[in-house]
Coordinates of C-alpha atoms in Angstrom, one line a residue:
Chain Y
M1 CA -0.1 0.0 0.1
T2 CA 1.3 3.5 -0.8
D3 CA 1.0 6.2 1.5
F4 CA -2.2 7.5 -0.8
D5 CA -3.7 4.0 -0.7
E6 CA -3.9 4.2 3.2
A7 CA -5.0 7.7 3.2
V8 CA -8.1 6.5 0.9
A9 CA -8.6 3.4 3.1
F10 CA -8.6 5.6 5.9
A11 CA -11.1 8.3 4.4
E12 CA -13.4 5.4 4.2
R13 CA -13.4 4.4 7.7
L14 CA -14.0 8.1 8.7
A15 CA -17.1 7.9 6.5
D16 CA -18.1 4.6 8.0
A17 CA -17.9 6.2 11.2
A18 CA -19.9 9.4 10.5
A19 CA -22.3 7.0 9.0
A20 CA -22.9 5.1 11.9
E21 CA -23.7 8.1 14.0
I22 CA -26.0 9.8 11.4
R23 CA -28.1 6.7 10.6
V24 CA -29.2 6.1 14.2
R25 CA -30.2 9.9 14.6
F26 CA -32.2 9.8 10.8
R27 CA -36.1 10.3 11.4
Q28 CA -35.9 10.8 15.2
V29 CA -37.1 13.9 16.9
V30 CA -34.6 16.2 15.8
K31 CA -33.7 19.3 18.5
T32 CA -32.5 22.1 15.9
E33 CA -30.4 25.1 16.8
R34 CA -29.6 28.0 14.8
K35 CA -26.0 28.8 14.4
A36 CA -24.6 32.5 14.3
D37 CA -24.9 32.4 10.4
V38 CA -28.5 31.4 11.3
T39 CA -28.2 27.9 9.5
P40 CA -29.6 24.9 11.5
V41 CA -27.5 22.2 12.9
T42 CA -28.3 19.2 14.7
E43 CA -26.8 17.0 17.4
A44 CA -26.4 14.3 14.4
D45 CA -24.0 17.0 12.4
R46 CA -21.9 17.3 15.8
A47 CA -21.7 13.7 16.8
A48 CA -20.7 12.8 13.1
E49 CA -17.9 15.4 13.3
R50 CA -16.7 14.5 16.7
A51 CA -16.4 10.6 15.6
I52 CA -14.2 12.0 12.6
R53 CA -12.2 14.2 14.7
A54 CA -11.5 11.4 17.6
M55 CA -10.1 9.2 14.6
L56 CA -7.9 11.9 12.9
A57 CA -6.4 13.1 16.6
A58 CA -5.7 9.1 17.3
E59 CA -4.2 8.1 13.7
R60 CA -3.5 11.2 11.7
P61 CA -2.3 13.4 14.4
D62 CA 0.0 15.5 12.4
D63 CA -2.7 16.5 9.7
G64 CA -4.6 19.9 9.9
I65 CA -8.5 19.6 10.3
A66 CA -11.0 21.8 9.1
G67 CA -14.7 20.9 10.1
E68 CA -17.8 22.8 9.6
E69 CA -19.0 22.2 13.3
Y70 CA -15.8 22.3 15.1
G71 CA -13.5 24.7 13.2
A72 CA -10.0 24.5 12.4
T73 CA -7.1 22.6 13.9
G74 CA -3.6 23.1 12.5
G75 CA -1.4 20.6 11.6
H76 CA 2.3 19.9 10.7
S77 CA 2.1 18.2 7.6
N78 CA 1.2 19.4 4.4
F79 CA -2.2 17.7 4.5
T80 CA -5.7 19.1 6.0
W81 CA -8.6 16.9 6.0
V82 CA -11.7 19.1 5.4
V83 CA -14.9 17.8 6.6
D84 CA -19.0 18.7 6.6
P85 CA -20.8 15.9 8.6
I86 CA -23.9 16.8 6.9
D87 CA -24.2 18.8 3.8
G88 CA -27.8 19.2 3.5
T89 CA -28.9 19.8 7.2
K90 CA -32.5 20.8 6.1
A91 CA -33.1 17.4 4.1
F92 CA -31.7 15.4 7.0
M93 CA -34.3 17.4 9.2
T94 CA -37.2 16.7 7.1
G95 CA -36.5 13.3 6.7
R96 CA -35.0 13.2 2.8
P97 CA -32.1 10.9 2.3
T98 CA -30.6 13.3 -0.2
F99 CA -27.9 14.8 2.6
V100 CA -24.4 13.8 2.3
T101 CA -21.1 13.7 4.6
L102 CA -18.2 15.4 2.8
I103 CA -14.5 14.4 3.4
A104 CA -11.8 15.7 1.8
L105 CA -8.0 15.6 2.1
L106 CA -6.0 19.0 0.7
E107 CA -2.4 18.6 0.0
N108 CA -1.2 22.2 0.7
D109 CA -4.4 23.9 -0.6
R110 CA -5.2 21.2 -3.4
P111 CA -8.2 19.1 -2.6
V112 CA -6.3 15.2 -3.7
L113 CA -9.1 13.2 -2.2
G114 CA -12.8 13.6 -1.7
I115 CA -15.7 11.1 -0.5
I116 CA -19.6 12.1 -0.7
E117 CA -21.5 9.4 1.1
Q118 CA -25.3 9.1 1.5
P119 CA -25.5 6.9 4.5
I120 CA -29.1 5.9 4.5
T121 CA -29.1 4.7 0.5
R122 CA -25.2 3.7 1.5
D123 CA -24.0 5.7 -1.8
R124 CA -20.6 6.1 -1.6
W125 CA -18.5 8.3 -4.1
I126 CA -14.8 8.3 -4.0
G127 CA -12.7 10.5 -5.6
A128 CA -9.2 10.8 -5.8
E129 CA -6.2 12.2 -7.8
G130 CA -4.8 10.2 -10.7
R131 CA -7.6 7.5 -10.4
P132 CA -10.8 6.8 -11.7
T133 CA -14.0 7.8 -9.8
T134 CA -16.0 4.9 -8.0
L135 CA -19.6 4.9 -6.9
N136 CA -19.7 2.2 -4.4
G137 CA -16.8 0.6 -6.0
Q138 CA -17.4 0.6 -9.7
P139 CA -16.0 3.3 -11.9
I140 CA -18.2 5.9 -13.1
R141 CA -18.3 8.6 -15.9
T142 CA -20.2 11.7 -16.7
R143 CA -22.1 11.9 -19.8
A144 CA -21.5 13.6 -22.8
C145 CA -24.0 16.6 -23.4
A146 CA -23.6 19.0 -26.2
E147 CA -26.0 21.6 -25.7
L148 CA -27.5 23.7 -22.8
H149 CA -30.9 23.3 -24.0
A150 CA -30.4 19.3 -23.6
A151 CA -28.7 19.7 -20.2
S152 CA -30.2 18.6 -17.0
F153 CA -29.6 21.3 -14.6
S154 CA -29.3 21.3 -10.9
T155 CA -28.8 23.8 -7.7
T156 CA -29.8 23.4 -4.3
G157 CA -32.2 26.4 -4.1
P158 CA -33.0 29.4 -6.4
D159 CA -33.2 31.9 -3.2
L160 CA -29.6 30.6 -2.5
F161 CA -28.1 33.2 -5.3
P162 CA -27.0 36.7 -4.0
A163 CA -28.8 39.1 -6.3
E164 CA -25.5 40.1 -8.0
D165 CA -25.0 36.2 -8.9
D166 CA -28.8 35.9 -10.0
P167 CA -28.4 36.9 -13.8
V168 CA -26.0 34.4 -14.3
Y169 CA -28.3 31.7 -12.5
R170 CA -31.1 32.7 -14.6
A171 CA -29.3 32.5 -17.6
L172 CA -27.9 28.9 -17.0
S173 CA -31.1 27.6 -15.3
D174 CA -33.7 28.8 -17.8
G175 CA -31.5 27.6 -20.9
A176 CA -31.5 24.1 -19.7
G177 CA -33.6 21.4 -20.4
I178 CA -34.8 20.5 -17.0
Q179 CA -34.1 22.1 -13.8
T180 CA -34.2 19.9 -10.4
Y181 CA -33.3 21.6 -6.4
G182 CA -32.1 20.5 -3.6
G183 CA -29.4 18.0 -3.1
D184 CA -26.1 20.0 -2.1
G185 CA -23.5 17.7 -2.4
Y186 CA -25.2 15.0 -3.7
A187 CA -26.0 16.5 -6.9
Y188 CA -22.5 16.7 -7.8
G189 CA -22.1 12.6 -6.9
L190 CA -25.0 12.5 -9.4
L191 CA -23.4 14.5 -12.0
A192 CA -20.1 12.4 -11.6
A193 CA -22.6 9.2 -12.3
G194 CA -23.8 10.9 -15.5
W195 CA -27.4 11.8 -14.3
I196 CA -27.2 15.4 -14.2
D197 CA -25.0 17.5 -16.8
V198 CA -24.7 20.9 -14.9
V199 CA -24.7 22.0 -11.3
L200 CA -24.1 25.6 -10.6
E201 CA -24.1 27.0 -7.3
S202 CA -22.9 30.4 -5.3
G203 CA -21.6 31.1 -1.5
L204 CA -20.1 27.6 -1.0
K205 CA -17.4 27.3 1.8
L206 CA -14.1 25.3 1.7
H207 CA -16.3 22.2 3.7
D208 CA -18.9 22.3 0.8
F209 CA -16.6 22.1 -2.3
A210 CA -13.2 20.5 -1.4
A211 CA -14.4 17.0 -1.6
L212 CA -16.5 17.4 -4.8
A213 CA -13.6 18.6 -7.0
P214 CA -11.8 15.0 -7.0
V215 CA -15.0 13.2 -7.5
V216 CA -16.0 15.3 -10.4
Q217 CA -12.6 15.4 -12.0
G218 CA -12.0 11.5 -11.5
A219 CA -15.1 11.0 -13.2
G220 CA -14.2 13.0 -16.3
G221 CA -16.0 16.1 -15.4
V222 CA -15.0 19.5 -14.8
I223 CA -15.6 21.8 -12.0
T224 CA -13.8 25.2 -11.2
D225 CA -15.0 28.5 -10.0
W226 CA -17.1 31.1 -12.3
S227 CA -13.7 32.4 -13.8
G228 CA -12.5 29.1 -14.6
R229 CA -10.1 28.5 -11.8
P230 CA -9.6 25.3 -9.7
L231 CA -11.1 25.0 -6.5
R232 CA -8.9 25.8 -3.8
S233 CA -9.2 27.1 -0.3
G234 CA -9.8 30.6 -0.6
S235 CA -12.0 30.2 -3.9
S236 CA -15.2 32.8 -4.1
G237 CA -17.4 29.8 -3.6
R238 CA -18.9 30.3 -6.9
V239 CA -19.0 27.1 -8.4
L240 CA -19.9 25.5 -12.0
A241 CA -19.8 21.9 -12.5
V242 CA -20.5 20.3 -16.0
G243 CA -20.1 16.6 -17.0
S244 CA -19.1 17.7 -20.4
P245 CA -15.7 19.4 -20.7
D246 CA -16.3 21.0 -23.6
L247 CA -19.8 22.5 -22.7
H248 CA -18.1 23.8 -19.4
S249 CA -16.0 26.0 -21.5
R250 CA -19.1 27.3 -23.5
L251 CA -20.8 27.9 -20.3
L252 CA -17.8 29.7 -18.9
E253 CA -18.1 32.1 -21.7
R254 CA -21.7 32.6 -21.1
I255 CA -20.8 33.7 -17.6
R256 CA -18.1 36.0 -18.7
A257 CA -20.4 37.6 -21.0
I258 CA -22.9 38.1 -18.4
R259 CA -20.8 39.3 -15.7
L260 CA -18.8 41.9 -17.9
D261 CA -21.9 44.1 -17.7
R262 CA -21.8 44.0 -13.8
P263 CA -18.6 45.3 -13.0
E264 CA -19.3 45.1 -9.0
S265 CA -19.2 41.5 -9.1
Chain K
M1 CA -61.8 -9.8 5.7
T2 CA -64.1 -6.8 4.9
D3 CA -64.1 -5.7 1.3
F4 CA -62.1 -2.8 2.3
D5 CA -59.3 -4.8 4.1
E6 CA -59.3 -6.5 0.3
A7 CA -58.9 -3.3 -1.2
V8 CA -56.2 -2.3 1.1
A9 CA -54.2 -5.5 0.1
F10 CA -54.6 -5.3 -3.3
A11 CA -53.6 -1.9 -3.4
E12 CA -50.2 -2.8 -1.8
R13 CA -50.1 -5.9 -4.3
L14 CA -50.2 -2.7 -7.1
A15 CA -47.3 -0.9 -5.5
D16 CA -45.3 -4.2 -5.3
A17 CA -45.9 -4.7 -9.1
A18 CA -45.0 -0.8 -9.8
A19 CA -42.2 -0.9 -7.7
A20 CA -40.6 -3.7 -9.1
E21 CA -40.6 -2.3 -12.8
I22 CA -39.3 1.1 -11.4
R23 CA -36.2 -0.6 -9.6
V24 CA -34.8 -1.7 -12.6
R25 CA -34.8 1.2 -14.6
F26 CA -33.4 3.3 -11.9
R27 CA -30.2 4.8 -12.8
Q28 CA -29.9 3.6 -16.0
V29 CA -30.0 5.2 -19.0
V30 CA -32.8 7.0 -19.2
K31 CA -34.7 7.6 -22.9
T32 CA -36.7 10.7 -22.1
E33 CA -39.9 11.8 -24.1
R34 CA -41.8 14.9 -23.5
K35 CA -45.5 14.4 -23.5
A36 CA -47.9 17.2 -24.9
D37 CA -47.9 19.2 -22.0
V38 CA -43.9 19.0 -22.2
T39 CA -43.5 17.2 -18.9
P40 CA -41.3 14.2 -19.4
V41 CA -42.2 10.8 -19.2
T42 CA -39.8 7.8 -19.3
E43 CA -40.1 3.9 -19.9
A44 CA -40.2 3.2 -16.2
D45 CA -43.4 5.5 -15.9
R46 CA -45.4 3.7 -18.5
A47 CA -44.1 0.1 -17.6
A48 CA -45.4 0.6 -13.8
E49 CA -48.4 2.0 -15.0
R50 CA -49.1 -1.1 -17.6
A51 CA -48.3 -3.3 -14.7
I52 CA -51.2 -1.7 -12.5
R53 CA -53.6 -1.8 -15.5
A54 CA -53.0 -5.4 -15.9
M55 CA -53.8 -6.4 -12.5
L56 CA -56.8 -4.2 -12.5
A57 CA -58.2 -5.3 -15.7
A58 CA -57.8 -9.1 -14.2
E59 CA -58.8 -8.7 -10.7
R60 CA -61.0 -5.7 -10.2
P61 CA -62.7 -5.5 -13.6
D62 CA -65.8 -3.4 -12.6
D63 CA -63.7 -0.6 -11.4
G64 CA -62.9 2.9 -13.2
I65 CA -58.9 3.7 -13.8
A66 CA -57.7 7.0 -14.0
G67 CA -53.8 6.5 -15.1
E68 CA -51.3 9.4 -15.7
E69 CA -50.0 8.0 -18.6
Y70 CA -52.6 6.2 -20.1
G71 CA -55.7 8.2 -19.5
A72 CA -59.0 7.1 -18.0
T73 CA -61.1 4.0 -18.3
G74 CA -64.7 3.9 -17.2
G75 CA -66.3 1.2 -14.6
H76 CA -69.5 -0.1 -13.7
S77 CA -68.5 0.0 -9.7
N78 CA -68.9 3.1 -7.5
F79 CA -64.7 2.9 -7.3
T80 CA -62.1 4.4 -9.5
W81 CA -58.6 3.5 -9.3
V82 CA -56.4 6.8 -9.8
V83 CA -52.5 6.1 -10.7
D84 CA -49.4 8.3 -11.0
P85 CA -46.8 5.7 -11.4
I86 CA -43.9 8.2 -11.0
D87 CA -44.7 11.5 -9.4
G88 CA -41.5 13.3 -9.4
T89 CA -40.2 12.0 -12.9
K90 CA -37.6 14.7 -12.9
A91 CA -36.2 13.3 -9.4
F92 CA -36.2 9.6 -11.0
M93 CA -34.5 11.0 -14.1
T94 CA -31.8 12.4 -12.0
G95 CA -30.9 9.6 -9.7
R96 CA -32.5 11.0 -6.7
P97 CA -34.7 8.6 -4.6
T98 CA -37.5 11.0 -3.7
F99 CA -40.1 10.4 -6.6
V100 CA -43.0 8.2 -5.7
T101 CA -45.5 5.8 -7.0
L102 CA -49.0 7.2 -5.8
I103 CA -52.2 4.8 -5.7
A104 CA -55.6 6.0 -4.7
L105 CA -58.9 4.5 -4.8
L106 CA -62.0 6.6 -5.0
E107 CA -65.2 6.0 -4.0
N108 CA -67.3 8.2 -6.3
D109 CA -65.4 11.4 -6.2
R110 CA -63.9 10.7 -2.5
P111 CA -60.4 9.4 -2.1
V112 CA -61.0 6.5 0.9
L113 CA -57.5 4.8 0.5
G114 CA -54.1 5.9 -0.6
I115 CA -50.6 4.4 -1.1
I116 CA -47.4 6.7 -1.2
E117 CA -44.4 4.4 -2.2
Q118 CA -40.7 5.2 -2.4
P119 CA -39.6 2.2 -4.3
I120 CA -35.6 2.7 -3.5
T121 CA -35.8 3.5 0.1
R122 CA -38.6 1.1 0.5
D123 CA -40.7 3.6 2.4
R124 CA -44.6 2.9 2.0
W125 CA -47.1 5.2 3.6
I126 CA -50.9 3.6 3.7
G127 CA -53.7 6.0 4.2
A128 CA -57.0 4.5 4.4
E129 CA -60.5 6.2 5.7
G130 CA -61.0 5.4 9.4
R131 CA -57.7 3.8 10.2
P132 CA -54.5 5.2 11.3
T133 CA -52.1 6.0 8.7
T134 CA -48.9 4.1 8.3
L135 CA -45.6 3.8 7.5
N136 CA -43.9 0.5 6.7
G137 CA -46.7 -0.9 9.0
Q138 CA -46.0 1.5 12.0
P139 CA -48.7 4.0 12.8
I140 CA -47.5 7.7 12.4
R141 CA -48.8 11.0 13.2
T142 CA -48.3 14.7 12.5
R143 CA -46.2 16.8 15.1
A144 CA -47.7 19.6 16.8
C145 CA -46.6 23.5 15.3
A146 CA -48.1 26.1 16.6
E147 CA -46.7 29.0 14.5
L148 CA -46.0 29.3 10.7
H149 CA -42.6 31.2 11.8
A150 CA -41.5 27.5 13.8
A151 CA -42.7 25.5 10.6
S152 CA -40.8 23.5 8.2
F153 CA -42.4 24.6 4.8
S154 CA -42.0 22.7 1.6
T155 CA -42.9 22.9 -2.2
T156 CA -41.6 21.1 -5.2
G157 CA -40.2 24.2 -7.0
P158 CA -40.9 27.6 -6.3
D159 CA -41.3 28.3 -10.4
L160 CA -44.5 26.0 -10.1
F161 CA -46.5 28.5 -9.1
P162 CA -48.6 30.7 -11.9
A163 CA -48.3 34.3 -11.0
E164 CA -51.7 34.6 -9.7
D165 CA -50.8 32.2 -7.0
D166 CA -47.3 33.6 -6.2
P167 CA -48.5 36.0 -3.4
V168 CA -49.8 33.0 -1.4
Y169 CA -46.6 30.9 -2.3
R170 CA -44.5 34.2 -1.0
A171 CA -46.2 34.9 2.3
L172 CA -46.1 31.0 3.5
S173 CA -42.8 30.1 2.3
D174 CA -41.3 33.5 3.9
G175 CA -43.1 33.3 6.9
A176 CA -41.8 29.6 7.7
G177 CA -39.0 28.8 10.0
I178 CA -37.1 26.8 6.9
Q179 CA -37.7 26.1 3.4
T180 CA -37.3 22.9 1.5
Y181 CA -37.8 22.0 -2.3
G182 CA -38.4 18.9 -4.3
G183 CA -40.1 15.9 -3.1
D184 CA -43.7 16.1 -5.0
G185 CA -45.9 13.7 -3.0
Y186 CA -43.1 12.2 -1.1
A187 CA -43.3 15.5 1.0
Y188 CA -46.8 14.7 1.9
G189 CA -45.8 11.7 3.5
L190 CA -42.8 13.1 5.3
L191 CA -45.7 15.7 6.7
A192 CA -47.6 12.9 7.8
A193 CA -44.7 11.3 9.6
G194 CA -43.8 14.7 11.5
W195 CA -40.7 15.7 9.6
I196 CA -42.6 18.6 7.9
D197 CA -45.2 20.9 8.9
V198 CA -46.7 22.7 5.8
V199 CA -47.0 21.7 2.3
L200 CA -48.1 24.1 -0.4
E201 CA -48.7 23.5 -4.2
S202 CA -50.7 24.9 -7.0
G203 CA -51.7 22.9 -10.3
L204 CA -51.9 19.3 -9.0
K205 CA -54.1 17.1 -10.9
L206 CA -56.2 14.3 -9.5
H207 CA -53.6 11.6 -9.9
D208 CA -51.3 13.8 -8.0
F209 CA -53.7 14.7 -5.0
A210 CA -55.7 11.8 -4.6
A211 CA -53.5 9.5 -2.8
L212 CA -52.4 12.3 -0.2
A213 CA -55.4 12.9 1.3
P214 CA -56.0 9.7 3.0
V215 CA -52.4 9.5 4.0
V216 CA -52.4 12.9 5.6
Q217 CA -55.8 12.8 7.2
G218 CA -54.9 9.3 8.9
A219 CA -52.1 11.0 10.5
G220 CA -54.1 13.8 12.2
G221 CA -53.2 16.0 9.4
V222 CA -55.4 18.3 7.3
I223 CA -55.5 18.7 3.4
T224 CA -57.9 20.8 1.4
D225 CA -57.7 23.3 -1.6
W226 CA -56.7 27.0 -0.7
S227 CA -60.5 27.7 0.2
G228 CA -60.7 25.0 3.0
R229 CA -62.6 22.3 0.6
P230 CA -61.6 18.8 1.0
L231 CA -59.5 17.5 -2.3
R232 CA -62.4 15.7 -4.8
S233 CA -62.0 15.0 -8.7
G234 CA -62.9 18.6 -10.0
S235 CA -60.7 20.1 -7.1
S236 CA -58.6 23.1 -8.5
G237 CA -55.4 21.5 -7.8
R238 CA -54.4 24.3 -5.2
V239 CA -53.5 22.3 -2.2
L240 CA -52.5 23.3 1.5
A241 CA -51.5 20.5 3.9
V242 CA -50.7 20.9 7.6
G243 CA -49.7 18.7 10.2
S244 CA -51.4 20.8 12.9
P245 CA -55.1 21.4 12.2
D246 CA -55.2 24.5 14.1
L247 CA -52.4 25.9 11.9
H248 CA -54.1 24.8 9.0
S249 CA -57.0 27.1 10.0
R250 CA -55.0 30.2 10.5
L251 CA -53.1 29.4 7.0
L252 CA -56.5 29.4 5.0
E253 CA -57.4 32.9 7.1
R254 CA -53.9 33.9 5.8
I255 CA -54.9 32.9 2.6
R256 CA -58.1 34.1 2.3
A257 CA -56.7 37.8 3.2
I258 CA -54.1 37.6 0.4
R259 CA -56.7 36.3 -2.3
L260 CA -59.4 39.0 -1.2
D261 CA -57.0 41.5 -3.1
R262 CA -56.9 39.5 -5.9
P263 CA -60.2 39.2 -7.2
E264 CA -59.2 37.7 -10.7
S265 CA -58.2 34.6 -8.7

């Protein structure tokens, strides 16, 4: 086993531990709190992140940690684990099995490993630099889609775009063949597997997007910010993921043309 | 077994048959067509409805049938089976296990039996007049929710409300504590089980809403059109479902006040 093989195997064990904490709390009475940024959080979010942090402290003590619920802990290696225990807390709270656990490994500021896990349906996507992305152990590929009007477009919710980003959202969503909502990180897994063609989001944080990049790229898709730059810690949080590289290029052109008229953004 | 027990058992077998057709087609390459009303349809929708119609023809030849994909067939009894093989075809097409099969039995124009089935997660809600609603065999109840600002609100998509209905949607959605999208008939099952408090929709057809009423009512919730009338064949398709009867009454008042200003509707 190389070091990287070991990191992938360890990441899978982190996902197992988080899933065990989440499964026992799904569709139980949920005590919800609001965090300082008014987004909801449940005991399942916290218990899953604590389980992951305990394993990291025991087995990867030199690596840094950045978790949604318990913040950042510096490390001494070049590696940082980025964790969102429940991406899609509202879906979890309403009993929908479409939330995901996101686990990423950054080497310096570059995501080199990502897991997207749905603990109820037991869908697990693994993306690792230089390898084909798998869904439940099987290699997957994005599908070809030549034109936006033939594309299946997805975003978590139309109200999540700030006013300055709304023209881009409207242009891509209205131009697509079908639109679906909800899904958070789950939608990027569905894109990697060839069931969705375009995902557009705004306002994502590092723990939201770090795991997505290796999964989408290892399946043949392209995921960047709205200027075409790779996703790194410090990215704007505006994300465009497209299954077909050629369509990704053309959508970037569309976005650039729209945003030229909006010099404030 | 009473006749009604037999009808419930038969409806479960219809749901089994539909689920078998749908499961083998989930997350396979989907050939989508557009129907005359431009909504998408797949071979899974059609195969599931054909399986149900074959069983109805063989075992309930006197009853009428109204199916989303193959239309209405008159009967000689007072009973009509209303079927939507895949409610949430877009969710099915994008690999999300949140579409449902809806099967209802009308006595004259009144829904007396409803099944909401999610074939992938194997969630089955059964609502039957005079009995407690069950989810996978366990009786369920809606949860108490005294105020809209504490409520979890759900609708399939914000763009599905026509302009004249938009003020009502905005008032209830913006006033709620959290909003979630997607789900179609699935959301009403989640409401019956106490994970969602309010579902508001517009433009539903008989095959969309007939199965929902017995499920919601048998769990202690209230589901009506926006004027407070029970859902019947011929209803407007504007649906308000609320887990808490008292909150339902107050939301009807809110809706009435909003719509008074809009005499055209």
